[in-house]
Short mmCIF file of C-alpha atoms in Angstrom, two decimals:
data_model
loop_
_atom_site.label_atom_id
_atom_site.label_comp_id
_atom_site.label_asym_id
_atom_site.label_seq_id
_atom_site.Cartn_x
_atom_site.Cartn_y
_atom_site.Cartn_z
CA MET A 11 95.26 144.93 145.51
CA ALA A 12 96.65 146.85 142.64
CA THR A 13 100.14 145.55 143.29
CA VAL A 14 98.88 141.96 143.38
CA GLU A 15 97.14 142.48 140.07
CA ASP A 16 100.21 144.05 138.65
CA HIS A 17 102.26 141.20 139.90
CA ASP A 18 99.92 138.64 138.36
CA GLY A 19 99.84 140.58 135.15
CA ALA A 20 103.60 140.67 135.05
CA THR A 21 103.80 136.95 135.72
CA ALA A 22 101.25 136.23 132.99
CA THR A 23 103.19 138.39 130.58
CA GLY A 24 106.38 136.65 131.60
CA GLU A 25 104.80 133.25 131.04
CA ARG A 26 103.40 134.31 127.70
CA LEU A 27 106.81 135.58 126.71
CA ALA A 28 108.44 132.35 127.83
CA ALA A 29 105.86 130.35 125.89
CA TRP A 30 106.35 132.51 122.83
CA LEU A 31 110.10 132.06 123.05
CA ARG A 32 109.64 128.31 123.47
CA ASP A 33 107.44 128.13 120.37
CA HIS A 34 109.61 130.39 118.27
CA THR A 35 113.04 129.12 119.14
CA PRO A 36 114.21 126.85 116.35
CA THR A 37 114.51 123.32 117.72
CA THR A 38 117.48 122.75 115.47
CA PRO A 39 119.82 125.71 115.88
CA VAL A 40 121.38 127.16 112.72
CA SER A 41 124.21 124.78 112.04
CA PRO A 42 127.70 126.28 111.96
CA ARG A 43 128.20 124.61 108.61
CA SER A 44 125.49 126.65 106.89
CA VAL A 45 127.24 129.82 108.11
CA LEU A 46 130.45 128.63 106.43
CA GLY A 47 128.87 129.34 103.05
CA PHE A 48 129.12 133.07 103.78
CA VAL A 49 132.83 133.01 104.61
CA VAL A 50 134.27 132.94 101.09
CA PRO A 51 131.86 135.56 99.63
CA GLY A 52 132.61 137.76 102.64
CA LEU A 53 136.36 137.42 102.07
CA LEU A 54 135.88 138.22 98.40
CA VAL A 55 134.08 141.45 99.26
CA VAL A 56 136.93 142.38 101.59
CA CYS A 57 139.48 141.61 98.84
CA TRP A 58 137.39 143.56 96.38
CA HIS A 59 137.41 146.56 98.70
CA PHE A 60 141.17 146.54 99.17
CA LEU A 61 141.89 145.91 95.50
CA VAL A 62 139.86 149.00 94.53
CA ALA A 63 141.21 151.08 97.46
CA GLY A 64 144.77 150.00 96.57
CA GLY A 65 144.31 151.16 93.00
CA VAL A 66 144.60 147.73 91.36
CA PHE A 67 141.18 148.35 89.75
CA GLN A 68 140.16 151.76 88.56
CA PRO A 69 136.89 152.97 90.10
CA HIS A 70 135.43 153.59 86.64
CA GLN A 71 135.88 149.90 85.91
CA LEU A 72 135.11 148.36 89.27
CA PRO A 73 133.72 150.62 91.99
CA ALA A 74 134.26 149.84 95.66
CA PRO A 75 131.62 147.70 97.41
CA ALA A 76 130.60 150.67 99.55
CA THR A 77 129.94 152.76 96.41
CA VAL A 78 127.67 150.06 95.00
CA LEU A 79 125.84 149.83 98.29
CA THR A 80 125.37 153.61 98.58
CA THR A 81 124.09 153.89 95.01
CA PHE A 82 121.48 151.18 95.58
CA VAL A 83 120.45 152.45 98.99
CA ALA A 84 119.87 155.85 97.38
CA MET A 85 117.89 154.24 94.56
CA GLY A 86 115.90 152.34 97.14
CA ALA A 87 115.19 155.51 99.09
CA SER A 88 114.06 157.39 95.99
CA GLY A 89 111.79 154.49 95.05
CA GLU A 90 113.39 154.01 91.66
CA LEU A 91 114.81 150.59 92.54
CA TRP A 92 111.48 149.10 93.64
CA GLY A 93 109.91 149.95 90.29
CA HIS A 94 112.63 148.01 88.44
CA LEU A 95 112.57 145.16 90.90
CA SER A 96 108.82 144.71 90.90
CA VAL A 97 108.63 144.80 87.10
CA THR A 98 111.32 142.13 86.78
CA ILE A 99 109.84 139.94 89.50
CA GLN A 100 106.41 140.24 87.90
CA ARG A 101 107.79 139.18 84.50
CA VAL A 102 109.56 136.20 86.02
CA ALA A 103 106.46 135.24 88.00
CA PHE A 104 104.15 135.32 84.97
CA GLY A 105 106.73 133.65 82.77
CA VAL A 106 107.19 130.85 85.32
CA LEU A 107 103.43 130.51 85.72
CA PHE A 108 102.80 130.10 81.98
CA GLY A 109 105.97 128.09 81.32
CA VAL A 110 105.39 125.65 84.17
CA SER A 111 101.72 125.25 83.23
CA ALA A 112 102.59 124.47 79.61
CA GLY A 113 105.38 122.17 80.81
CA ILE A 114 102.94 120.26 83.01
CA LEU A 115 100.44 119.97 80.15
CA PHE A 116 102.91 118.74 77.52
CA GLY A 117 104.94 116.69 79.99
CA THR A 118 101.80 114.87 81.12
CA LEU A 119 100.63 114.28 77.55
CA THR A 120 103.94 112.89 76.28
CA GLY A 121 104.54 111.02 79.53
CA LEU A 122 101.22 109.22 79.41
CA PHE A 123 100.63 108.68 75.70
CA GLY A 124 103.20 107.07 73.45
CA LEU A 125 101.57 108.64 70.40
CA ALA A 126 101.84 112.15 71.83
CA ASN A 127 105.44 111.43 72.73
CA ASP A 128 106.28 110.19 69.22
CA LEU A 129 104.60 113.22 67.66
CA LEU A 130 105.85 115.99 69.94
CA ASP A 131 109.04 114.93 71.65
CA PRO A 132 111.43 115.17 68.66
CA LEU A 133 110.16 118.68 67.90
CA LEU A 134 110.39 119.88 71.49
CA GLN A 135 113.82 118.32 71.93
CA SER A 136 115.15 120.31 68.99
CA LEU A 137 113.45 123.56 70.04
CA LYS A 138 115.15 123.10 73.40
CA ASN A 139 118.54 123.59 71.75
CA ILE A 140 117.77 127.03 70.36
CA PRO A 141 119.68 129.62 72.42
CA SER A 142 117.44 132.03 74.31
CA LEU A 143 118.79 135.11 72.55
CA ALA A 144 117.92 133.67 69.15
CA TRP A 145 114.22 133.96 69.98
CA VAL A 146 114.37 137.63 70.85
CA PRO A 147 114.16 139.15 67.33
CA LEU A 148 111.31 136.86 66.39
CA PHE A 149 109.32 137.59 69.52
CA LEU A 150 109.88 141.33 69.09
CA LEU A 151 108.54 141.01 65.58
CA TRP A 152 105.53 139.04 66.71
CA PHE A 153 104.62 140.68 69.97
CA GLY A 154 106.25 144.10 69.72
CA ILE A 155 108.27 145.45 72.59
CA GLY A 156 105.45 145.08 75.10
CA GLU A 157 105.22 142.74 78.06
CA SER A 158 104.00 139.73 76.09
CA ALA A 159 107.27 139.33 74.20
CA LYS A 160 109.22 139.22 77.46
CA VAL A 161 106.81 136.99 79.33
CA THR A 162 106.68 134.60 76.37
CA LEU A 163 110.46 134.40 76.26
CA ILE A 164 110.68 133.71 79.99
CA ALA A 165 107.86 131.16 79.77
CA LEU A 166 109.79 129.40 77.04
CA GLY A 167 112.82 129.21 79.30
CA ALA A 168 110.81 127.82 82.21
CA PHE A 169 108.93 125.38 79.97
CA PHE A 170 111.69 123.01 78.88
CA PRO A 171 113.06 121.75 82.20
CA VAL A 172 109.52 121.17 83.46
CA TYR A 173 108.48 119.41 80.28
CA LEU A 174 111.56 117.19 80.08
CA ASN A 175 111.62 116.18 83.72
CA LEU A 176 107.91 115.53 84.04
CA SER A 177 107.73 113.56 80.79
CA THR A 178 110.64 111.29 81.70
CA GLY A 179 109.38 111.12 85.29
CA ILE A 180 106.01 109.78 84.19
CA GLN A 181 107.57 107.42 81.66
CA GLY A 182 110.04 106.12 84.22
CA ILE A 183 107.45 105.24 86.85
CA ASP A 184 108.16 101.98 88.66
CA GLU A 185 106.67 99.09 86.66
CA ASP A 186 106.17 97.18 89.89
CA LEU A 187 103.67 99.75 91.14
CA LEU A 188 101.82 99.68 87.83
CA GLU A 189 101.46 95.92 88.20
CA VAL A 190 99.91 96.41 91.64
CA VAL A 191 97.45 98.85 90.10
CA GLU A 192 96.67 96.31 87.40
CA VAL A 193 96.13 93.47 89.85
CA TYR A 194 93.72 95.53 91.96
CA ASP A 195 91.83 96.94 88.97
CA VAL A 196 92.38 100.55 89.99
CA GLY A 197 90.65 102.74 87.40
CA ARG A 198 92.52 104.94 84.96
CA LEU A 199 91.73 108.23 86.68
CA GLU A 200 92.37 106.84 90.14
CA THR A 201 95.70 105.48 88.92
CA LEU A 202 96.65 108.94 87.75
CA ARG A 203 95.63 110.54 91.01
CA ARG A 204 96.93 107.97 93.45
CA VAL A 205 99.97 106.56 91.69
CA ILE A 206 101.28 108.31 88.60
CA PHE A 207 101.12 111.95 89.71
CA PRO A 208 102.61 111.36 93.17
CA ALA A 209 105.30 109.20 91.59
CA ALA A 210 106.15 111.94 89.10
CA LEU A 211 106.01 114.77 91.64
CA PRO A 212 109.71 114.66 92.57
CA SER A 213 110.69 114.88 88.87
CA LEU A 214 108.22 117.71 88.34
CA LEU A 215 109.76 119.71 91.17
CA VAL A 216 113.28 119.13 89.86
CA GLY A 217 111.96 120.54 86.60
CA VAL A 218 110.36 123.53 88.30
CA ARG A 219 113.64 124.27 90.04
CA GLY A 220 115.49 124.23 86.73
CA GLY A 221 112.70 126.23 85.10
CA VAL A 222 112.79 129.00 87.69
CA GLY A 223 116.56 129.17 87.29
CA LEU A 224 116.27 129.52 83.52
CA ALA A 225 113.51 132.11 83.89
CA TRP A 226 116.07 134.40 85.52
CA MET A 227 118.47 133.85 82.62
CA PHE A 228 115.78 134.62 80.09
CA VAL A 229 114.51 137.72 81.86
CA VAL A 230 117.96 139.24 81.50
CA ALA A 231 117.99 138.42 77.81
CA ALA A 232 114.56 140.00 77.37
CA GLU A 233 115.27 143.12 79.41
CA LEU A 234 118.75 143.78 78.03
CA ILE A 235 117.38 144.13 74.55
CA ALA A 236 113.99 145.69 74.75
CA ALA A 237 112.85 147.23 77.99
CA SER A 238 112.48 150.58 79.62
CA GLN A 239 112.16 149.15 83.11
CA GLY A 240 113.44 146.20 85.05
CA LEU A 241 116.67 144.95 86.49
CA GLY A 242 118.02 143.95 83.08
CA PHE A 243 117.25 147.42 81.77
CA LEU A 244 119.08 148.88 84.76
CA LEU A 245 122.05 146.72 83.82
CA SER A 246 122.21 147.98 80.23
CA ASP A 247 121.40 151.51 81.37
CA GLY A 248 124.42 151.32 83.68
CA ARG A 249 126.57 150.53 80.65
CA VAL A 250 125.11 153.40 78.62
CA LEU A 251 125.61 155.83 81.52
CA ALA A 252 129.08 154.40 82.26
CA ARG A 253 128.01 153.61 85.80
CA PRO A 254 129.83 150.43 86.88
CA ASP A 255 128.26 150.66 90.34
CA ILE A 256 124.81 150.17 88.78
CA ILE A 257 126.05 147.29 86.63
CA VAL A 258 127.71 145.46 89.52
CA GLY A 259 124.78 146.12 91.84
CA SER A 260 122.26 144.80 89.31
CA ILE A 261 124.31 141.65 88.81
CA LEU A 262 124.42 141.11 92.56
CA LEU A 263 120.68 141.67 92.81
CA PHE A 264 120.09 139.06 90.11
CA ALA A 265 122.23 136.65 92.08
CA PHE A 266 120.31 137.42 95.25
CA LEU A 267 116.87 137.08 93.67
CA GLY A 268 117.81 133.90 91.81
CA ASN A 269 119.09 132.41 95.03
CA LEU A 270 116.02 133.45 96.96
CA SER A 271 113.64 131.87 94.45
CA ASP A 272 115.74 128.70 94.41
CA ILE A 273 115.58 128.48 98.20
CA GLY A 274 111.82 128.93 97.94
CA VAL A 275 111.40 126.12 95.42
CA LYS A 276 113.72 123.92 97.46
CA ALA A 277 111.57 124.47 100.53
CA LEU A 278 108.48 123.60 98.50
CA GLN A 279 110.24 120.47 97.26
CA LYS A 280 111.04 119.39 100.80
CA ARG A 281 107.49 119.98 101.92
CA LEU A 282 105.75 118.22 99.04
CA VAL A 283 108.13 115.28 98.70
CA TYR A 284 107.92 114.15 102.31
CA TRP A 285 108.73 110.50 101.66
CA GLY A 286 111.93 108.67 100.72
CA MET B 16 89.17 77.16 90.48
CA LEU B 17 92.61 77.97 89.11
CA GLU B 18 93.71 75.99 86.12
CA THR B 19 96.32 75.96 83.39
CA ARG B 20 96.47 73.51 80.52
CA SER B 21 99.56 72.96 78.38
CA LEU B 22 100.72 76.38 79.47
CA THR B 23 103.86 77.44 77.60
CA LYS B 24 105.35 80.84 78.16
CA ALA B 25 108.43 82.17 76.42
CA TYR B 26 110.26 85.47 76.79
CA ASP B 27 111.89 86.15 73.42
CA GLU B 28 114.20 83.15 73.00
CA THR B 29 113.96 81.79 76.54
CA VAL B 30 111.17 79.37 77.29
CA ALA B 31 110.16 79.77 80.94
CA LEU B 32 107.38 77.21 81.17
CA ARG B 33 106.56 74.24 78.95
CA ASP B 34 103.28 72.33 78.92
CA VAL B 35 102.35 73.06 82.49
CA ASP B 36 99.10 71.55 83.71
CA PHE B 37 98.31 73.12 87.05
CA ALA B 38 95.13 73.19 89.07
CA ALA B 39 94.04 74.44 92.46
CA ASP B 40 90.62 73.58 93.86
CA ASP B 41 88.26 76.00 95.53
CA GLY B 42 89.65 76.89 98.95
CA GLU B 43 92.74 74.79 98.49
CA PHE B 44 96.17 75.97 99.67
CA VAL B 45 98.77 74.99 97.10
CA SER B 46 102.49 75.62 97.35
CA VAL B 47 104.62 75.73 94.21
CA VAL B 48 108.29 74.94 94.72
CA GLY B 49 111.17 74.60 92.33
CA PRO B 50 114.74 75.70 91.76
CA SER B 51 115.45 79.26 90.61
CA GLY B 52 114.65 79.79 86.98
CA CYS B 53 112.08 76.99 86.76
CA GLY B 54 109.33 79.51 86.00
CA LYS B 55 107.37 79.28 89.23
CA SER B 56 106.92 83.05 89.43
CA THR B 57 105.97 83.09 85.77
CA LEU B 58 103.17 80.63 86.48
CA LEU B 59 101.87 82.96 89.15
CA ARG B 60 102.14 86.00 86.91
CA VAL B 61 100.19 84.26 84.17
CA LEU B 62 97.41 83.41 86.62
CA ALA B 63 97.41 87.01 87.88
CA GLY B 64 96.92 88.29 84.34
CA LEU B 65 100.27 90.09 84.35
CA GLU B 66 101.68 88.18 81.38
CA SER B 67 100.28 88.41 77.91
CA GLY B 68 101.22 86.17 75.06
CA PHE B 69 101.38 82.55 76.16
CA ASP B 70 100.33 79.26 74.61
CA GLY B 71 97.79 76.95 76.18
CA THR B 72 95.09 78.12 78.55
CA ALA B 73 94.99 79.71 81.99
CA SER B 74 91.70 80.32 83.70
CA VAL B 75 90.15 81.38 86.98
CA ASP B 76 86.80 79.84 87.79
CA GLY B 77 86.45 78.83 84.16
CA THR B 78 87.11 82.31 82.75
CA PRO B 79 90.36 82.73 80.80
CA VAL B 80 92.74 85.15 82.53
CA ASP B 81 93.02 87.27 79.40
CA ALA B 82 89.24 87.60 79.29
CA GLY B 83 88.84 89.09 82.75
CA GLY B 84 89.37 85.89 84.73
CA SER B 85 92.27 87.42 86.62
CA ASP B 86 90.01 90.17 87.96
CA ASP B 87 89.18 88.01 90.95
CA VAL B 88 92.81 87.39 91.84
CA GLY B 89 94.89 89.26 94.40
CA VAL B 90 98.66 89.13 94.51
CA VAL B 91 101.22 89.63 97.25
CA PHE B 92 104.62 90.10 95.67
CA GLN B 93 108.05 89.27 97.01
CA ASP B 94 108.62 92.91 97.91
CA PRO B 95 105.63 94.69 99.45
CA ARG B 96 105.29 97.21 96.58
CA LEU B 97 103.60 99.83 98.71
CA LEU B 98 103.12 103.39 97.52
CA PRO B 99 105.92 105.22 99.38
CA TRP B 100 103.97 108.51 99.60
CA ALA B 101 100.78 106.95 100.91
CA THR B 102 99.97 106.03 104.51
CA VAL B 103 99.27 102.47 105.54
CA ARG B 104 95.55 103.31 105.39
CA GLU B 105 95.76 104.66 101.83
CA ASN B 106 97.86 101.71 100.73
CA VAL B 107 95.32 99.24 102.05
CA ARG B 108 92.50 101.31 100.57
CA LEU B 109 93.98 100.71 97.12
CA GLY B 110 92.82 97.09 97.38
CA PHE B 111 89.18 98.01 97.97
CA GLU B 112 86.92 98.47 95.01
CA GLY B 113 85.15 101.81 95.02
CA SER B 114 85.33 104.19 97.96
CA VAL B 115 85.17 102.88 101.51
CA ALA B 116 84.97 104.50 104.92
CA ASP B 117 88.13 104.74 107.02
CA ASP B 118 86.55 102.39 109.58
CA ARG B 119 86.44 99.50 107.16
CA VAL B 120 90.01 100.03 106.09
CA ASP B 121 91.13 100.33 109.71
CA ASP B 122 89.35 97.08 110.64
CA LEU B 123 91.44 95.29 108.09
CA ILE B 124 94.61 97.00 109.29
CA ALA B 125 93.79 95.82 112.79
CA ARG B 126 93.21 92.31 111.48
CA VAL B 127 96.77 92.16 110.19
CA GLY B 128 97.93 93.42 113.59
CA LEU B 129 98.90 96.93 112.56
CA ASP B 130 96.41 99.02 114.55
CA GLY B 131 98.05 102.27 115.53
CA PHE B 132 99.99 102.38 112.25
CA GLU B 133 97.12 103.64 110.07
CA THR B 134 98.84 106.93 109.30
CA ALA B 135 102.42 105.62 109.17
CA LEU B 136 104.35 105.78 105.92
CA PRO B 137 105.86 102.60 104.44
CA GLU B 138 109.38 103.83 105.20
CA GLU B 139 108.53 103.76 108.90
CA LEU B 140 107.62 100.05 108.81
CA SER B 141 109.80 96.99 109.21
CA GLY B 142 109.95 94.49 106.35
CA GLY B 143 107.50 92.14 108.07
CA MET B 144 105.04 94.94 108.78
CA ALA B 145 105.23 96.25 105.22
CA GLN B 146 104.51 92.75 103.93
CA ARG B 147 101.45 92.59 106.20
CA VAL B 148 100.20 95.86 104.70
CA ALA B 149 100.57 94.23 101.29
CA LEU B 150 98.61 91.24 102.59
CA ALA B 151 95.88 93.51 103.99
CA ARG B 152 95.68 95.20 100.59
CA GLY B 153 95.27 91.77 99.01
CA LEU B 154 92.55 90.81 101.50
CA ALA B 155 90.75 94.15 100.96
CA TYR B 156 90.23 93.08 97.39
CA GLU B 157 88.26 90.04 98.61
CA PRO B 158 89.78 87.87 95.89
CA GLN B 159 88.63 84.38 95.07
CA ALA B 160 92.26 83.46 94.82
CA LEU B 161 95.23 84.97 96.58
CA LEU B 162 98.58 84.45 94.89
CA LEU B 163 101.72 84.89 96.97
CA ASP B 164 105.08 85.21 95.22
CA GLU B 165 107.82 84.35 97.75
CA PRO B 166 106.30 86.85 100.18
CA PHE B 167 108.51 85.85 103.11
CA SER B 168 111.83 85.29 101.35
CA ALA B 169 113.24 88.69 102.27
CA LEU B 170 112.44 88.31 105.98
CA ASP B 171 114.68 86.99 108.75
CA ALA B 172 113.97 83.48 110.05
CA LEU B 173 112.03 84.53 113.13
CA THR B 174 109.84 87.08 111.38
CA LYS B 175 109.26 84.54 108.66
CA VAL B 176 107.80 81.98 111.08
CA GLU B 177 105.64 84.73 112.60
CA GLN B 178 104.32 85.77 109.21
CA GLN B 179 103.61 82.17 108.21
CA GLU B 180 101.45 81.64 111.31
CA PHE B 181 99.82 84.94 110.58
CA LEU B 182 98.99 83.94 107.02
CA LEU B 183 97.30 80.76 108.27
CA ASP B 184 95.30 82.85 110.78
CA VAL B 185 93.91 85.33 108.29
CA ARG B 186 93.30 82.56 105.82
CA ASP B 187 90.81 81.05 108.26
CA ASP B 188 88.74 84.24 107.92
CA VAL B 189 88.59 84.27 104.13
CA ASP B 190 87.91 81.24 102.02
CA ALA B 191 90.15 82.18 99.16
CA THR B 192 92.15 79.68 97.22
CA VAL B 193 95.80 80.32 98.01
CA VAL B 194 98.79 79.66 95.78
CA LEU B 195 102.15 80.24 97.43
CA VAL B 196 105.29 80.27 95.33
CA THR B 197 108.38 79.63 97.42
CA HIS B 198 111.83 78.08 97.23
CA ASP B 199 111.62 77.07 100.89
CA VAL B 200 110.55 73.43 101.08
CA GLU B 201 109.88 73.56 104.82
CA GLU B 202 107.56 76.52 104.34
CA ALA B 203 105.81 74.95 101.36
CA VAL B 204 105.02 71.73 103.19
CA TYR B 205 104.10 73.30 106.53
CA LEU B 206 101.58 75.71 105.03
CA ALA B 207 99.97 73.90 102.09
CA ASP B 208 97.45 71.16 101.44
CA ARG B 209 99.42 70.15 98.39
CA VAL B 210 102.86 70.92 97.00
CA VAL B 211 103.43 71.22 93.27
CA VAL B 212 107.04 70.57 92.35
CA LEU B 213 108.31 72.29 89.23
CA GLY B 214 111.63 71.43 87.68
CA GLY B 215 113.76 71.67 84.61
CA GLN B 216 114.45 74.52 82.28
CA PRO B 217 111.96 75.30 80.82
CA GLY B 218 109.89 74.36 83.85
CA THR B 219 107.41 71.53 83.88
CA VAL B 220 105.43 69.90 86.67
CA VAL B 221 107.61 67.15 88.12
CA GLU B 222 105.33 65.96 90.88
CA ASN B 223 102.28 66.70 93.02
CA VAL B 224 102.78 65.89 96.71
CA ASN B 225 99.80 65.89 99.06
CA VAL B 226 100.32 66.94 102.66
CA PRO B 227 98.20 64.47 104.64
CA LEU B 228 97.83 66.53 107.83
CA ASP B 229 95.12 68.63 109.41
CA ARG B 230 95.85 72.06 110.90
CA PRO B 231 97.13 73.20 113.31
CA ARG B 232 100.31 71.33 112.54
CA GLU B 233 103.44 70.77 114.54
CA ARG B 234 106.49 71.86 112.58
CA THR B 235 108.36 68.84 113.92
CA ASP B 236 105.63 66.31 113.06
CA ASP B 237 107.14 63.15 111.53
CA ARG B 238 104.60 63.14 108.72
CA LEU B 239 105.64 66.68 107.76
CA ILE B 240 109.27 65.63 107.71
CA GLU B 241 108.30 62.61 105.63
CA THR B 242 106.44 64.83 103.15
CA ARG B 243 109.35 67.23 103.04
CA LYS B 244 111.58 64.35 102.03
CA ARG B 245 109.26 63.42 99.19
CA VAL B 246 109.39 67.01 97.94
CA THR B 247 113.18 67.26 98.15
CA ASP B 248 113.48 63.91 96.37
CA ALA B 249 111.25 65.21 93.58
CA LEU B 250 113.47 68.28 93.37
CA GLY B 251 116.43 65.95 92.98
CA LEU B 252 118.19 67.31 96.06
#
């Protein structure tokens, strides 16, 4: 009896495993073309290795890829790296949250109301042209060197793309659809909910994508100048300590994190904008 | 029911309509034909309350369109103008006033022959099907007058005939006044009780041609062909 049970159990496990595999196997296999994107970076790393090993670059200027990797693995093991990473990610997250929220608020206002647009848009358009670094002294003066100065700076960076895209997205909504709404006497609030916001959603997400990208630029600006923690601090600390491995590694981490967040927003975009 | 008197509408320098007296009786099916640029769509847009700033009067059931008269008018445009992010059900729901249960919306979807497509998106529909969703949306509104602006002009010949029959079918269920703007004389005569011929630039009413036939009609009926000839003569073709 025991063997029969065992046999059944094994079969059931086998079937469960087969079912699990069926459910978890991607229906569209990873396309060879998406792998191609790794070829050139991979070759560059190989070149980098041989250029340093061959003495073309001095290790105190450009360390070998393996050195960078070892340094960061050690920093990861000691826990030091996670502190910097989490602080930076937190700043970006809060900055994006506040910046995107403000962008949605002002973008909606100027998109919907001509008066708000006439009053605010010229001002915001000119503020947009101020380089990120120019704000730093002022924010330090206002907020001190605490978190609020950094988060405000990042929020400012995330704000403009969201504001600009949403505002023009709402203003550029298809007149034909607005006529339909007019013919069928759809109320103002319902029009917002059913027509204007969905119509402006693709523009909003384009803005969010740009905003998240700029948030990473601004976090570097904020952390390079006034921080005692974070990836940007690590970067400037690497310069002070004459540790090129830390500098190069931090830059690569910024690239990785920026890419990761962009992939995330892109996935969100694809999910929310399911039409067209 | 629908009426314009000495209606003149100009866009900047261009005068689209001049002194147009148009009327459609309660429950009447009127086709408006004319060459491109004669202002036939403009006439429809004025009646739908989509144009502001015109001379003369335009009214629905005695109420001027700019004083809420156009509230009782539904429009089906040349292109379906569906919300691309909304399902067929949500698109039709837009025509209802206030909130309605899914069942009521679905009944209407079934009436235009689209049962099973309630949750489809507009991009999944053919041109003819999308236009029927637009028609269902118009019917949901329960308008006193339904205005159709070349609704079949983008469809292939076969689908067009199908949709014309279909329009006559659903029209039997509602007693709305129908005004159909078209450049297709055959379509105008086959569907309508009366054909209004517009001409000239700016457009004016050239002639009113009655169609002296009961429905259902045979497309090849001699009297239809006769009427068609009167319309083409009025158009100067």
